[in-house]
Short mmCIF file of C-alpha atoms and ligand atoms in Angstrom, two decimals:
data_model
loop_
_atom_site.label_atom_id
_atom_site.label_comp_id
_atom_site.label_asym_id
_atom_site.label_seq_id
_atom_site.Cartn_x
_atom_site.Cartn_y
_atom_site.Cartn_z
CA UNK A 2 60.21 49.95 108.53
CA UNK A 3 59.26 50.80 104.70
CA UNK A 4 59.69 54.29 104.13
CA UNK A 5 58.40 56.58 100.90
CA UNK A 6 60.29 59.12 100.08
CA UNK A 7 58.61 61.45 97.46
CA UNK A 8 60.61 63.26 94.88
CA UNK A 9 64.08 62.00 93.47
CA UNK A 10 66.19 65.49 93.12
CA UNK A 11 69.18 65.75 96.18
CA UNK A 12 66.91 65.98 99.44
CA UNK A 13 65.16 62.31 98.34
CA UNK A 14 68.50 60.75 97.15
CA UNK A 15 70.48 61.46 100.20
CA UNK A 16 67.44 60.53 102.75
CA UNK A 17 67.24 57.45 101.03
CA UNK A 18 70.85 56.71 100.77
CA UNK A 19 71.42 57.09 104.38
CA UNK A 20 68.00 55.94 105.76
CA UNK A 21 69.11 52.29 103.41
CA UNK A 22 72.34 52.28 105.26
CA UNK A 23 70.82 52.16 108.24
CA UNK A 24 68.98 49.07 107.36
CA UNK A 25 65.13 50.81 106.43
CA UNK A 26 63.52 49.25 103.13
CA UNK A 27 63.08 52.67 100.88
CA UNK A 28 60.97 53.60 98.05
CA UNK A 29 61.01 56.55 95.94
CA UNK A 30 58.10 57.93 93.52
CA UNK A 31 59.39 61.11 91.40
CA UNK A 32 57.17 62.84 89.12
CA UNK A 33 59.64 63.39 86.36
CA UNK A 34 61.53 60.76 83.81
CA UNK A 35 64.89 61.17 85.79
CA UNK A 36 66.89 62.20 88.51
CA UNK A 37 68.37 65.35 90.18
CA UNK A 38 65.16 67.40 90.16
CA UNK A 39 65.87 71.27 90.09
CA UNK A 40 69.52 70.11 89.90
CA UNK A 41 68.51 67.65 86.79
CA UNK A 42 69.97 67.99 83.30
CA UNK A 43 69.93 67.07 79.67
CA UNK A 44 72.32 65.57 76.95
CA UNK A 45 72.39 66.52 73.22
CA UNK A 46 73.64 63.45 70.96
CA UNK A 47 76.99 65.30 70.43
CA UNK A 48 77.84 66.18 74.13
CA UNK A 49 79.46 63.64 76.30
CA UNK A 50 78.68 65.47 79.52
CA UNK A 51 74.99 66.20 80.40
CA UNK A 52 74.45 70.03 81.21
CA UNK A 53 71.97 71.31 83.79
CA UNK A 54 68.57 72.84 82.72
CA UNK A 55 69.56 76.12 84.70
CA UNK A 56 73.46 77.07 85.66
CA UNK A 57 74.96 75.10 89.08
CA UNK A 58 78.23 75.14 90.16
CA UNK A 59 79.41 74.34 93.84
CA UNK A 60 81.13 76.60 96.61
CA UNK A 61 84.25 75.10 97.48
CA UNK A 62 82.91 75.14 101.12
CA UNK A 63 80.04 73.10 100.35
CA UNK A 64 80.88 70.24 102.63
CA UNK A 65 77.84 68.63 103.23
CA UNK A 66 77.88 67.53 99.03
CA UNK A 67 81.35 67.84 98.18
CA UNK A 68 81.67 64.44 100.82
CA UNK A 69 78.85 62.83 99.49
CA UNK A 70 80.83 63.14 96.32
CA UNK A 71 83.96 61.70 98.08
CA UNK A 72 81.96 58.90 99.64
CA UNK A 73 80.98 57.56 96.37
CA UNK A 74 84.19 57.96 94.53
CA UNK A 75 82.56 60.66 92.33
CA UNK A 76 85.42 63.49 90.68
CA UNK A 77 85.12 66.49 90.99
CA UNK A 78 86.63 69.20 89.26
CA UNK A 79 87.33 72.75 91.29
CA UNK A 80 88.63 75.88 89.31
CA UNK A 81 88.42 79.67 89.76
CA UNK A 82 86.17 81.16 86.86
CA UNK A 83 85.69 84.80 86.09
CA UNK A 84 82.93 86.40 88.15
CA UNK A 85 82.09 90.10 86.52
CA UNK A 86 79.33 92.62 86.73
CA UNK A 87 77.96 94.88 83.71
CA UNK A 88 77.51 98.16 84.44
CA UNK A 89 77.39 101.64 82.16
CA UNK A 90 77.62 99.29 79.43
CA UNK A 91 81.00 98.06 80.69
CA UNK A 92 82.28 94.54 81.96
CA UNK A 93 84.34 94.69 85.03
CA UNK A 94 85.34 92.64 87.55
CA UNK A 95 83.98 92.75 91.10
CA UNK A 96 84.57 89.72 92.66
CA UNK A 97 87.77 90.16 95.15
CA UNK A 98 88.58 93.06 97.95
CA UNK A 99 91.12 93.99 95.30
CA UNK A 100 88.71 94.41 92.13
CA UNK A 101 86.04 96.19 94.63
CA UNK A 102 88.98 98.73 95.86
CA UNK A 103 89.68 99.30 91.63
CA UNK A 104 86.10 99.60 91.11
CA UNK A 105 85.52 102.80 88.71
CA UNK A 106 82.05 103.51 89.21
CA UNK A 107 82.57 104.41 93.63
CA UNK A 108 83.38 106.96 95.10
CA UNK A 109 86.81 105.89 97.54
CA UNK A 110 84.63 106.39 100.58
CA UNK A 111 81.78 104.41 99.33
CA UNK A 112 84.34 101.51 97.72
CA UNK A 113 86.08 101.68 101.38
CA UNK A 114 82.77 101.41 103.53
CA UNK A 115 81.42 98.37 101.21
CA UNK A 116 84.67 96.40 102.04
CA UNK A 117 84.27 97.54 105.73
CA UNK A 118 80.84 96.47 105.19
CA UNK A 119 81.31 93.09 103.28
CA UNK A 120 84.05 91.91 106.09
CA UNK A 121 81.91 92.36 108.88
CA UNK A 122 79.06 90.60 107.44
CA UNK A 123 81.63 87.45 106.22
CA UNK A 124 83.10 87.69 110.05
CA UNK A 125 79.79 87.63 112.03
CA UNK A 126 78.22 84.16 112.95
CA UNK A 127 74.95 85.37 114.55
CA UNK A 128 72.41 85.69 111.24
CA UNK A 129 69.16 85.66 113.48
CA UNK A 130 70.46 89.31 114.38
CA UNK A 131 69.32 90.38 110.74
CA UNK A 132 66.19 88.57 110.59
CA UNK A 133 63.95 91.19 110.90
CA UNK A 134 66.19 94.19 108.89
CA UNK A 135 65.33 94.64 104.96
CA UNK A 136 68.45 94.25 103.35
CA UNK A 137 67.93 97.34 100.92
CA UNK A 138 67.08 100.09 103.40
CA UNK A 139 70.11 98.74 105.53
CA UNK A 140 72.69 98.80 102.58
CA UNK A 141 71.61 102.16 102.22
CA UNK A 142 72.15 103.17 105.30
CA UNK A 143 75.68 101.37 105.77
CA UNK A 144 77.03 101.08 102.71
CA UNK A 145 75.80 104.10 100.58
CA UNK A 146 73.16 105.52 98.20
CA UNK A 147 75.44 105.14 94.99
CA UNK A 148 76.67 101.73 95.47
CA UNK A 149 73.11 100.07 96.74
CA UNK A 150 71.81 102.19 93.22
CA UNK A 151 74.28 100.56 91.17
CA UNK A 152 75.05 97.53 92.32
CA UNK A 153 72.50 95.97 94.77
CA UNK A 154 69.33 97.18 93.86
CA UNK A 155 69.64 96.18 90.33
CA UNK A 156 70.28 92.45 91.66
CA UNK A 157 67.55 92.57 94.31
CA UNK A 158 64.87 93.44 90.80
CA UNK A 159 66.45 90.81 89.31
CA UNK A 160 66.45 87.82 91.61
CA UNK A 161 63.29 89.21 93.47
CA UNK A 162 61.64 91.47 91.41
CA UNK A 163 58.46 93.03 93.21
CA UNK A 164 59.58 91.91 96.08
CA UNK A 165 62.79 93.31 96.29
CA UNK A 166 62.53 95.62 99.11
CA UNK A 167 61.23 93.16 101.49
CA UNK A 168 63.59 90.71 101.62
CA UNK A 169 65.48 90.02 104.87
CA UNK A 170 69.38 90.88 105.46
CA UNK A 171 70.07 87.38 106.78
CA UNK A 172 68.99 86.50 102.78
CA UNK A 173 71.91 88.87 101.99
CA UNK A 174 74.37 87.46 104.85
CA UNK A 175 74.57 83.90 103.76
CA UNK A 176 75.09 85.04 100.31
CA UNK A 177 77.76 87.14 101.32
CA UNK A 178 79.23 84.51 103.98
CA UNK A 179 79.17 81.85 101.81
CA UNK A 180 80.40 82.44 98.68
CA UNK A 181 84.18 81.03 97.59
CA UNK A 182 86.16 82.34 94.20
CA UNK A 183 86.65 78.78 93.12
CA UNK A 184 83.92 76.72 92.53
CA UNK A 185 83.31 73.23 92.38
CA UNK A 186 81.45 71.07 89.66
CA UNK A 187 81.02 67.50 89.38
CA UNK A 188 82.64 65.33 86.77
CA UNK A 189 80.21 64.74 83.87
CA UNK A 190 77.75 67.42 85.39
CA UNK A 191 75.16 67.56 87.88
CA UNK A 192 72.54 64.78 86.69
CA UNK A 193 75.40 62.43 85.96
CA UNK A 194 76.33 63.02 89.88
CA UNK A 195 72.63 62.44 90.60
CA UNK A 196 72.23 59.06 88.32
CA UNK A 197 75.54 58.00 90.70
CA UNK A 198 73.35 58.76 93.72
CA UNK A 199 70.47 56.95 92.57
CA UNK A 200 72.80 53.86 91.38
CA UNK A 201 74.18 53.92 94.99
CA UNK A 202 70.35 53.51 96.08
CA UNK A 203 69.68 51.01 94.16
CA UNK A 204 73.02 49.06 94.95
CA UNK A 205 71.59 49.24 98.40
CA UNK A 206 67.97 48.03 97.65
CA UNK A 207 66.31 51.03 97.36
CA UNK A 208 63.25 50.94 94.84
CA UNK A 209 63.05 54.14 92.73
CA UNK A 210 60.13 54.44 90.60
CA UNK A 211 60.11 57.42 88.10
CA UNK A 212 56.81 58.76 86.42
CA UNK A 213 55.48 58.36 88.90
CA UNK A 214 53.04 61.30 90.33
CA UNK A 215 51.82 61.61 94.00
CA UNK A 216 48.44 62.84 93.75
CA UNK A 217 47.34 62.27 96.92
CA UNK A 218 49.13 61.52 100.57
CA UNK A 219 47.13 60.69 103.51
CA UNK A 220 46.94 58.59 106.74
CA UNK A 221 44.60 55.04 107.23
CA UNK A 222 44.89 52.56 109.54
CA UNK A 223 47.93 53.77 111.38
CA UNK A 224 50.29 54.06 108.19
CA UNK A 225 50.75 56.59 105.26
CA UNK A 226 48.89 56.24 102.33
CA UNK A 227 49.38 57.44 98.58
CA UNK A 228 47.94 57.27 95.22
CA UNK A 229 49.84 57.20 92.37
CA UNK A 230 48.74 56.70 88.70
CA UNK A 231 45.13 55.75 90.47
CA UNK A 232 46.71 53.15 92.37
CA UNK A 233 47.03 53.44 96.57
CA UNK A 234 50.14 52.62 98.50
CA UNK A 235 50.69 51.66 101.91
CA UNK A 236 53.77 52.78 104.09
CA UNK A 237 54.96 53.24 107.61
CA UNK A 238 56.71 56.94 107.43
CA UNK A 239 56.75 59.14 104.41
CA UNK A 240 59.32 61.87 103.90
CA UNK A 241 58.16 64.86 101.44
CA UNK A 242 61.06 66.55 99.90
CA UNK A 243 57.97 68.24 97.23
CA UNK A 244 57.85 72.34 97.14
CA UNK A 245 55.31 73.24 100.20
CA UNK A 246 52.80 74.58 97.81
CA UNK A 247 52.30 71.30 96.25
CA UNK A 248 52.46 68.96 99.49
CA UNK A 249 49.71 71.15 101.15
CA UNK A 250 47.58 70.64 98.05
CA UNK A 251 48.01 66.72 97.74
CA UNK A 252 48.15 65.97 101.57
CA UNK A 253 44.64 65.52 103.02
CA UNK A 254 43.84 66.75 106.77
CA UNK A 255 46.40 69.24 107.73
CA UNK A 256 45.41 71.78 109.91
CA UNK A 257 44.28 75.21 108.50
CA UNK A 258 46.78 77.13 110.12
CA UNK A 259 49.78 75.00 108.90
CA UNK A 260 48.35 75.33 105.27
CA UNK A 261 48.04 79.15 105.96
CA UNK A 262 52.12 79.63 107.52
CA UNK A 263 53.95 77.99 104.96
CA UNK A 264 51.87 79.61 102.38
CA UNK A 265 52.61 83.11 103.62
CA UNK A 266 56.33 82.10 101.67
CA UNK A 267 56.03 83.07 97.87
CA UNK A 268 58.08 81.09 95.60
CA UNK A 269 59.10 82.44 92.16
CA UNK A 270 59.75 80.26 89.08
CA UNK A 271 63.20 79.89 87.21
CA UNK A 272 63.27 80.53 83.51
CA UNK A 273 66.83 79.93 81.84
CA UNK A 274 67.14 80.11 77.83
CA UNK A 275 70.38 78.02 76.72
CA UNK A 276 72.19 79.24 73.80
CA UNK A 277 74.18 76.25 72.08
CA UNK A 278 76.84 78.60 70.08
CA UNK A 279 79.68 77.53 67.57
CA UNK A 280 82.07 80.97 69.48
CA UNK A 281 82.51 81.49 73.08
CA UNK A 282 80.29 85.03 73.99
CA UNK A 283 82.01 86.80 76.51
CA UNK A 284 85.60 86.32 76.51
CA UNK A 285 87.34 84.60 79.63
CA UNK A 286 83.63 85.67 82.33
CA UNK A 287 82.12 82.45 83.80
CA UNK A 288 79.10 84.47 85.23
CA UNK A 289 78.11 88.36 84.47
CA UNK A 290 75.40 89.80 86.82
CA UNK A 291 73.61 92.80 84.97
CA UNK A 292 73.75 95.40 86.92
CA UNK A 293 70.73 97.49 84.33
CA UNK A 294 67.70 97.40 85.65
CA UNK A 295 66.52 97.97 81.52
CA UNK A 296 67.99 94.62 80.88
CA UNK A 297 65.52 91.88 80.41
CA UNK A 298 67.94 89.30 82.22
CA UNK A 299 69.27 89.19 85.58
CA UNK A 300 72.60 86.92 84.47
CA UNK A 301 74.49 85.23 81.68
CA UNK A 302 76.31 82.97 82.81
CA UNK A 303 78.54 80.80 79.83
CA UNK A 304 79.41 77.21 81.39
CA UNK A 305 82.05 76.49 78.55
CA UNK A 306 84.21 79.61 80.08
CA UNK A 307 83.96 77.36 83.51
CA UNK A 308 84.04 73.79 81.96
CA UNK A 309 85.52 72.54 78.76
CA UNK A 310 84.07 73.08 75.68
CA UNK A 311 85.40 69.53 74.76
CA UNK A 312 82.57 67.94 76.49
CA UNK A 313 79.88 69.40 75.22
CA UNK A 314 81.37 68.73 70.92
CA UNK A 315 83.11 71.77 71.39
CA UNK A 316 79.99 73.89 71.31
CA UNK A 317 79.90 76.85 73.61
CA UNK A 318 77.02 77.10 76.06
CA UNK A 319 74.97 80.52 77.31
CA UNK A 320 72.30 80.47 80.16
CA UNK A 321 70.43 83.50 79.95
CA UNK A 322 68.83 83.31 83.49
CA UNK A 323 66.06 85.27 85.15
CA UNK A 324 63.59 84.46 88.00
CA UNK A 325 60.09 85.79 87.89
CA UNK A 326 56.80 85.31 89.74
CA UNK A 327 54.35 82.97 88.16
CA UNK A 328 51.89 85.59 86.47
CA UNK A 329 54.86 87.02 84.63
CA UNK A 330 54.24 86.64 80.39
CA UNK A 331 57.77 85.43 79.91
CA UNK A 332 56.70 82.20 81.65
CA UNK A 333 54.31 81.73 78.45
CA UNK A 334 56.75 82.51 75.45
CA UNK A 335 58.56 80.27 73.24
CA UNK A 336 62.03 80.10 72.76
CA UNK A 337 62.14 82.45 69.84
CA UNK A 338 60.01 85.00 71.61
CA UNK A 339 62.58 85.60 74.43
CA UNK A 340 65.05 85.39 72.41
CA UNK A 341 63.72 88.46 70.20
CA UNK A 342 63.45 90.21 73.27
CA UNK A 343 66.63 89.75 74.93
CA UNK A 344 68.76 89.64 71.60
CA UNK A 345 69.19 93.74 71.92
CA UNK A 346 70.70 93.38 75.47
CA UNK A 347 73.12 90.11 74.45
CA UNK A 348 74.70 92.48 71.63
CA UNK A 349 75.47 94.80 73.67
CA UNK A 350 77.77 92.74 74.84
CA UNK A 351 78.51 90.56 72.37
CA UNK A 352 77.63 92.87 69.31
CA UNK A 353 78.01 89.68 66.48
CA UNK A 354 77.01 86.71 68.67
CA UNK A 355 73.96 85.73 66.51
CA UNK A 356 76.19 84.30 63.73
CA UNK A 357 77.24 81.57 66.03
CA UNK A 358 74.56 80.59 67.52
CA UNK A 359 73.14 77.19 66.60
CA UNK A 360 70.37 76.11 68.73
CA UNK A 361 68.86 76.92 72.01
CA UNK A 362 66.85 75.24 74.73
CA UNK A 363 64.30 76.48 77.31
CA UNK A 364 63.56 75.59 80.41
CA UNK A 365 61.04 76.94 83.31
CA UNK A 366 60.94 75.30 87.31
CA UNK A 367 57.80 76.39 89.07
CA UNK A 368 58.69 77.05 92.79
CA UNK A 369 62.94 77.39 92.11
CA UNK A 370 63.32 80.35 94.64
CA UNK A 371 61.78 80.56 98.16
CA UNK A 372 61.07 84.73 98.66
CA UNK A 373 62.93 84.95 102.12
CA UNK A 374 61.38 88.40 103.93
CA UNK A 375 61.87 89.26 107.83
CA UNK A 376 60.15 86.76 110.13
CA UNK A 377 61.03 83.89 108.04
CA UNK A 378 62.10 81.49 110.31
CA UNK A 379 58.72 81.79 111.86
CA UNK A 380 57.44 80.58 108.92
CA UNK A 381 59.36 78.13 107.20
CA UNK A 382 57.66 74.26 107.72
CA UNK A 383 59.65 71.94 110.47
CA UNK A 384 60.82 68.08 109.95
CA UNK A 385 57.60 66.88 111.87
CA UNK A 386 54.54 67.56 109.64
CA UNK A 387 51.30 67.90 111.90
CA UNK A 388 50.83 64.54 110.69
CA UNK A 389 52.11 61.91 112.60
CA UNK A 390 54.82 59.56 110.75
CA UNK A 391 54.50 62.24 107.60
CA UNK A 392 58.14 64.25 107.44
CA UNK A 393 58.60 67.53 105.42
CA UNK A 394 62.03 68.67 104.16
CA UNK A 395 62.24 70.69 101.01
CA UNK A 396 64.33 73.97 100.03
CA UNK A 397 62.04 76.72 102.19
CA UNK A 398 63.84 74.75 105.15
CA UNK A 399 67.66 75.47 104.20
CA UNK A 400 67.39 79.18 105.67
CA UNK A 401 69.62 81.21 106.28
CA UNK A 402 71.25 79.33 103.60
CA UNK A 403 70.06 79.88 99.92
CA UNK A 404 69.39 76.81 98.97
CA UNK A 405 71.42 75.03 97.00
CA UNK A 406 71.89 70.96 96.30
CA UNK A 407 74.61 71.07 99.43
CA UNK A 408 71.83 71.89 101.28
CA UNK A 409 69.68 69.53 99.98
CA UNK A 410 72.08 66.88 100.42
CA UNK A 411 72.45 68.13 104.98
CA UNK A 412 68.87 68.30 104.79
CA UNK A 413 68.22 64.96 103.07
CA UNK A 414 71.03 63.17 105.88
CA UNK A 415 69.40 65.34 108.30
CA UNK A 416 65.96 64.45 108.24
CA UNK A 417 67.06 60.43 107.38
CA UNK A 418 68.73 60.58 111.24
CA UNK A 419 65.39 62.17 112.78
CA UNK A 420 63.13 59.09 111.23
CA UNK A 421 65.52 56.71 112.04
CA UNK A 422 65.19 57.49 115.53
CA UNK A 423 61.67 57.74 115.78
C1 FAD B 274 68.11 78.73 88.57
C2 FAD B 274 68.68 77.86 89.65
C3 FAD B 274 70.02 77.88 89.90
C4 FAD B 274 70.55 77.10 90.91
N1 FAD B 274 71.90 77.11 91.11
C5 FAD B 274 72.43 76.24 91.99
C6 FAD B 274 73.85 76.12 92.10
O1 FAD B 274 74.60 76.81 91.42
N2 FAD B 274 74.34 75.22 92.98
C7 FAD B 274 73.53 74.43 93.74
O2 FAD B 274 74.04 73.60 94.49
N3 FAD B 274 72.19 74.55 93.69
C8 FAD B 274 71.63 75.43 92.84
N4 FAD B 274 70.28 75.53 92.73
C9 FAD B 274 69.42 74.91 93.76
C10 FAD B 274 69.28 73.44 93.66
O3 FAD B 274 68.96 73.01 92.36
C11 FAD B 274 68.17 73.02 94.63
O4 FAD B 274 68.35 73.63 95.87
C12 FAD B 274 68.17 71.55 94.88
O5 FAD B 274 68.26 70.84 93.68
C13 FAD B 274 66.87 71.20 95.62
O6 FAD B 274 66.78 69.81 95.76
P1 FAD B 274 65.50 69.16 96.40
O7 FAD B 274 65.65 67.71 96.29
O8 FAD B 274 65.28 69.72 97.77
O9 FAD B 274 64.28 69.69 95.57
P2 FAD B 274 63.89 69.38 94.01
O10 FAD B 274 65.12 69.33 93.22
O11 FAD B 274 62.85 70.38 93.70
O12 FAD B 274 63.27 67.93 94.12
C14 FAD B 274 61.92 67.67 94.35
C15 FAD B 274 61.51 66.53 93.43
O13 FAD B 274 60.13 66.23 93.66
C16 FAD B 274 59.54 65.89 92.41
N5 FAD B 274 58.09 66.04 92.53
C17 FAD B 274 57.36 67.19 92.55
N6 FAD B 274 56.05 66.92 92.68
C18 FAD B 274 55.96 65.58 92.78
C19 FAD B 274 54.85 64.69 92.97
N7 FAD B 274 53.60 65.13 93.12
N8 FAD B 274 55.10 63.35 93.03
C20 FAD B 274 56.38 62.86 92.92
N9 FAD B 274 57.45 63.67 92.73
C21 FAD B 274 57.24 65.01 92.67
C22 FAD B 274 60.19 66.86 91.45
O14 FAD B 274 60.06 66.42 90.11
C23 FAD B 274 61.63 66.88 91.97
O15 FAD B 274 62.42 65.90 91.31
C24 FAD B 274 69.72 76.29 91.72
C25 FAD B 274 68.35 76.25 91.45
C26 FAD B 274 67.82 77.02 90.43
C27 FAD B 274 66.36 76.96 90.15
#
C-alpha cells in the first residue's frame, strides 16, 4: 500500500516511521525547508546545538517520546530548572507544595485550599467529569477570589486572552496532572531529534520531500489524489497531520457539517521574540510566568538557565513568548517594534539587560494553540475523515492533553496502527 503522509513535524515522522516498519511504502510532502514543524528549530553559525523557534522542553513522564528517543539511540538530557512566577514586581518561586505553602502573597487558608485543591485534581483520573465546568468560575469557587486574581487569571489572559473565561477545567486538569519538576530535552535540541527521525525514515525507505505544498487533496478513481507545485499525485491512503483549518480548505468534498464542527475550535497563533544576549537575564529561573496582566508577555523563559550556554558560543538565550489570536497587531510588527514595547516590562526585571543583548530573532506559528472550551470532545475531528481512505490526526486531537510533541509522537503511532489494519 503507498501511503502520503502530509506534513513532516512529530505526528508525520512517527506515522511514517512505524507505518515503514510494518512494511507500507511512505511518502511525505511538508510545506516547509525542514523538519520538526511547530517543534522545528534554527542554528546560528556560532551555535553547535540548533534551538527551537518557540521554548520546548519535555515532562519527564512523557513516555510516548521519551521511547521513541530510546528506540533510536537518541540522548537525552533530564534536569530540574527553576520554575518562578512574577508577581508585585517580585520573582518567587511557586513550583512545589513547599514554595506554594511559603507563598507571600495568600492568605494561609487560601495557600492551604489551593494545595487541597491542586492534589485532588493530580489524584483524579476521570477528566470527562470537568468537561463541561469553566475552569475560572470553578477556581473561584474552590480555590479562592485572591489566588484565581493573582495567579490564574493573569495566565488564563495570557495563554487565552479573550477567551479566557471559557475555557474548560479538563484544559486546566491535564496541565495540572501532567506536569513533572524535571524536564527532559533532547541532545542537540529538538530539530536535531527531528532530522534523527526523518534519517530513521529514510533508512527505512521512506521518501520525504520538503517544499513541497499540498494545495489540494481529493479522491479519483478509488485512491487519494494531491497536487503539489501544479503537479497531481496518486495514493492509496493519505494521513493529514495539517492544522484542521487548513485541511478543510485544501480537501475537496467534505461534508458541510464536518467543515462546520471542527471549525467551531479557534486556534491562536504563537509569537516568540528570541533575545541572543552576551549575560544570562534572570539569574538561576528557567521559565517565569507573569503573573501582570499590564505586562505585554505572558512568559520569559531563558533556555541557557536550562541548557548550557556552551552550545549555543556561550551566548545566553531569552524567549519572550505570548499567544494571541490572529487579528492581534503584534502578529504584524517587526522585531524592533516588539521589542520597544516589551523593553519597559524586561527591565523591570532585569533593569540593565539591554547592554548585553546582541541580536534577536522572531518567529510567529499560525494555528500553535487549539482554544479548548466545554464540549470539546464533541468537537474535536476523529482518525476516519468522512472521506474514505483520507485519515486526520493533528494537535486539536491530543485532548485532554495539551498538546505537546509526546503527543504528537502517540498520535502519529496511533493513527499508523489504525491504517495498517484497514
Ligand atoms: C509556543 C509553543 C510552545 C510549545 N512547547 C512545547 C513543549 O515545551 N514541549 C512539547 O513537547 N511541545 C510543545 N509545543 C507543541 C509541539 O510543538 C506540537 O504539539 C507538535 O510539534 C505538533 O506536531 P504535529 O506534527 O502534530 O504538528 P506540526 O508540528 O504543526 O506539523 C504539521 C506540519 O505540516 C506542515 N504543513 C502545513 N501545511 C502544509 C501543506 N499544505 N502541505 C504540506 N505540509 C504542510 C507544517 O509545515 C508542519 O511541518 C509547543 C508549541 C508551541 C507553539
Amino acid at each position: 500500500m503507498h501511503l502520503l503522509i502530509l506534513g513532516a513535524g512529530f505526528t508525520g515522522l512517527s506515522a511514517a516511521l512505524r507505518l515503514l516498519q510494518k512494511g507500507h511504502q511512505v511518502t511525505i510532502f511538508e510545506k516547509e525547508d525542514s523538519f520538526g514543524g511547530l517543534a522545528g528549530g534554527f542554528k546560528l553559525p556560532n551555535w553547535d546545538w540548533t534551538l527551537e523557534k518557540a521554548y520546548h522542553h519535555w515532562f519527564t513522564n512523557d513516555d510516548s517520546v521519551l521511547n521513541l528517543a530510546q528506540e533510536l539511540n537518541y540522548p537525552v538530557i533530564i534536569k530540574r530548572p527553576q520554575t518562578n512566577v512574577y508577581i508585585n514586581g517580585e520573582v518567587l518561586a511557586l513550583d512545589s507544595p513547599l514554595a506554594l505553602l511559603k507563598f507571600p502573597y495568600l492568605s494561609f487558608l487560601d495557600r492551604l485550599r489551593a494545595g487541597l485543591v491542586l492534589f485532588y485534581l493530580r489524584s483524579t483520573n476521570n477528566y470527562s467529569q470537568f468537561e463541561n465546568i469553566h475552569a475560572l468560575p470553578w477556581l473561584k469557587k474552590y480555590m479562592g477570589e485572591d489566588i484565581t486574581k493573582k495567579i490564574w487569571e493573569p495566565l488564563f489572559t495570557g495563554k487565552f486572552g479573550e477567551y479566557k473565561n471559557e475555557i474548560t477545567l479538563s484544559w486546566f486538569w491535564a496541565r495540572i496532572k501532567k506536569r513533572t519538576p524535571s524536564l527532559a530535552y533532547p541532545e542537540g535540541g529538538f530539530k536535531s531529534f527531528a532530522d534523527r527521525v526523518a534519517q530513521e525514515v529514510k533508512n527505512l525507505g521512506g521518501k520525504i520531500f520538503l517544499n513541497m505544498e499540498v494545495a489540494e487533496l481529493g479522491q479519483e478513481a478509488g485512491k487519494v489524489y494531491i497536487k503539489a507545485q501544479g503537479k497531481k499525485y496518486l495514493f492509496d491512503k493519505a494521513i493529514s497531520t495539517l492544522p484542521s483549518p487548513i485541511f478543510t480548505k485544501i480537501t475537496r468534498g467534505l461534508p458541510s457539517d464536518y467543515i462546520e464542527r471542527v471549525s467551531k475550535i479557534p486556534h491562536l497563533h504563537a509569537l516568540n521574540l528570541i533575545l541572543i544576549l552576551d549575560k544570562p537575564f534572570m539569574g538561576g529561573t528557567y521559565w517565569l510566568n507573569i503573573s501582570d496582566s499590564n505586562f505585554p508577555y505572558l512568559v520569559l523563559a531563558e533556555h541557557t538557565n536550562f541548557m548550557d550556554s556552551k552550545h549555543y558560543g556561550n551566548q545566553h538565550i531569552l524567549y519572550i513568548g505570548n499567544y494571541l489570536p490572529s487579528n492581534h497587531p503584534y502578529l504584524k510588527m517587526k522585531g524592533s517594534e516588539l521589542l520597544k514595547i516589551f523593553d519597559p516590562y524586561l527591565k523591570k526585571i532585569n533593569p540593565t539587560y539591554d547592554g548585553s543583548l546582541l541580536s534577536y530573532q522572531l518567529f510567529a506559528a499560525p494555528f500553535a494553540q487549539p482554544v479548548v472550551t466545554p464540549n470539546y470532545s464533541k468537537l474535536i475531528p476523529t482518525f476516519k475523515s468522512p472521506l474514505p481512505n483520507v485519515y486526520v490526526a493533528n494537535m486539536d486531537m491530543v485532548y485532554p492533553w495539551d498538546r505537546g510533541t509526546n503527543y504528537a509522537v502517540k498520535m502519529g503511532e496511533e493513527i499508523a496502527r489504525l491504517v495498517d489494519q484497514n
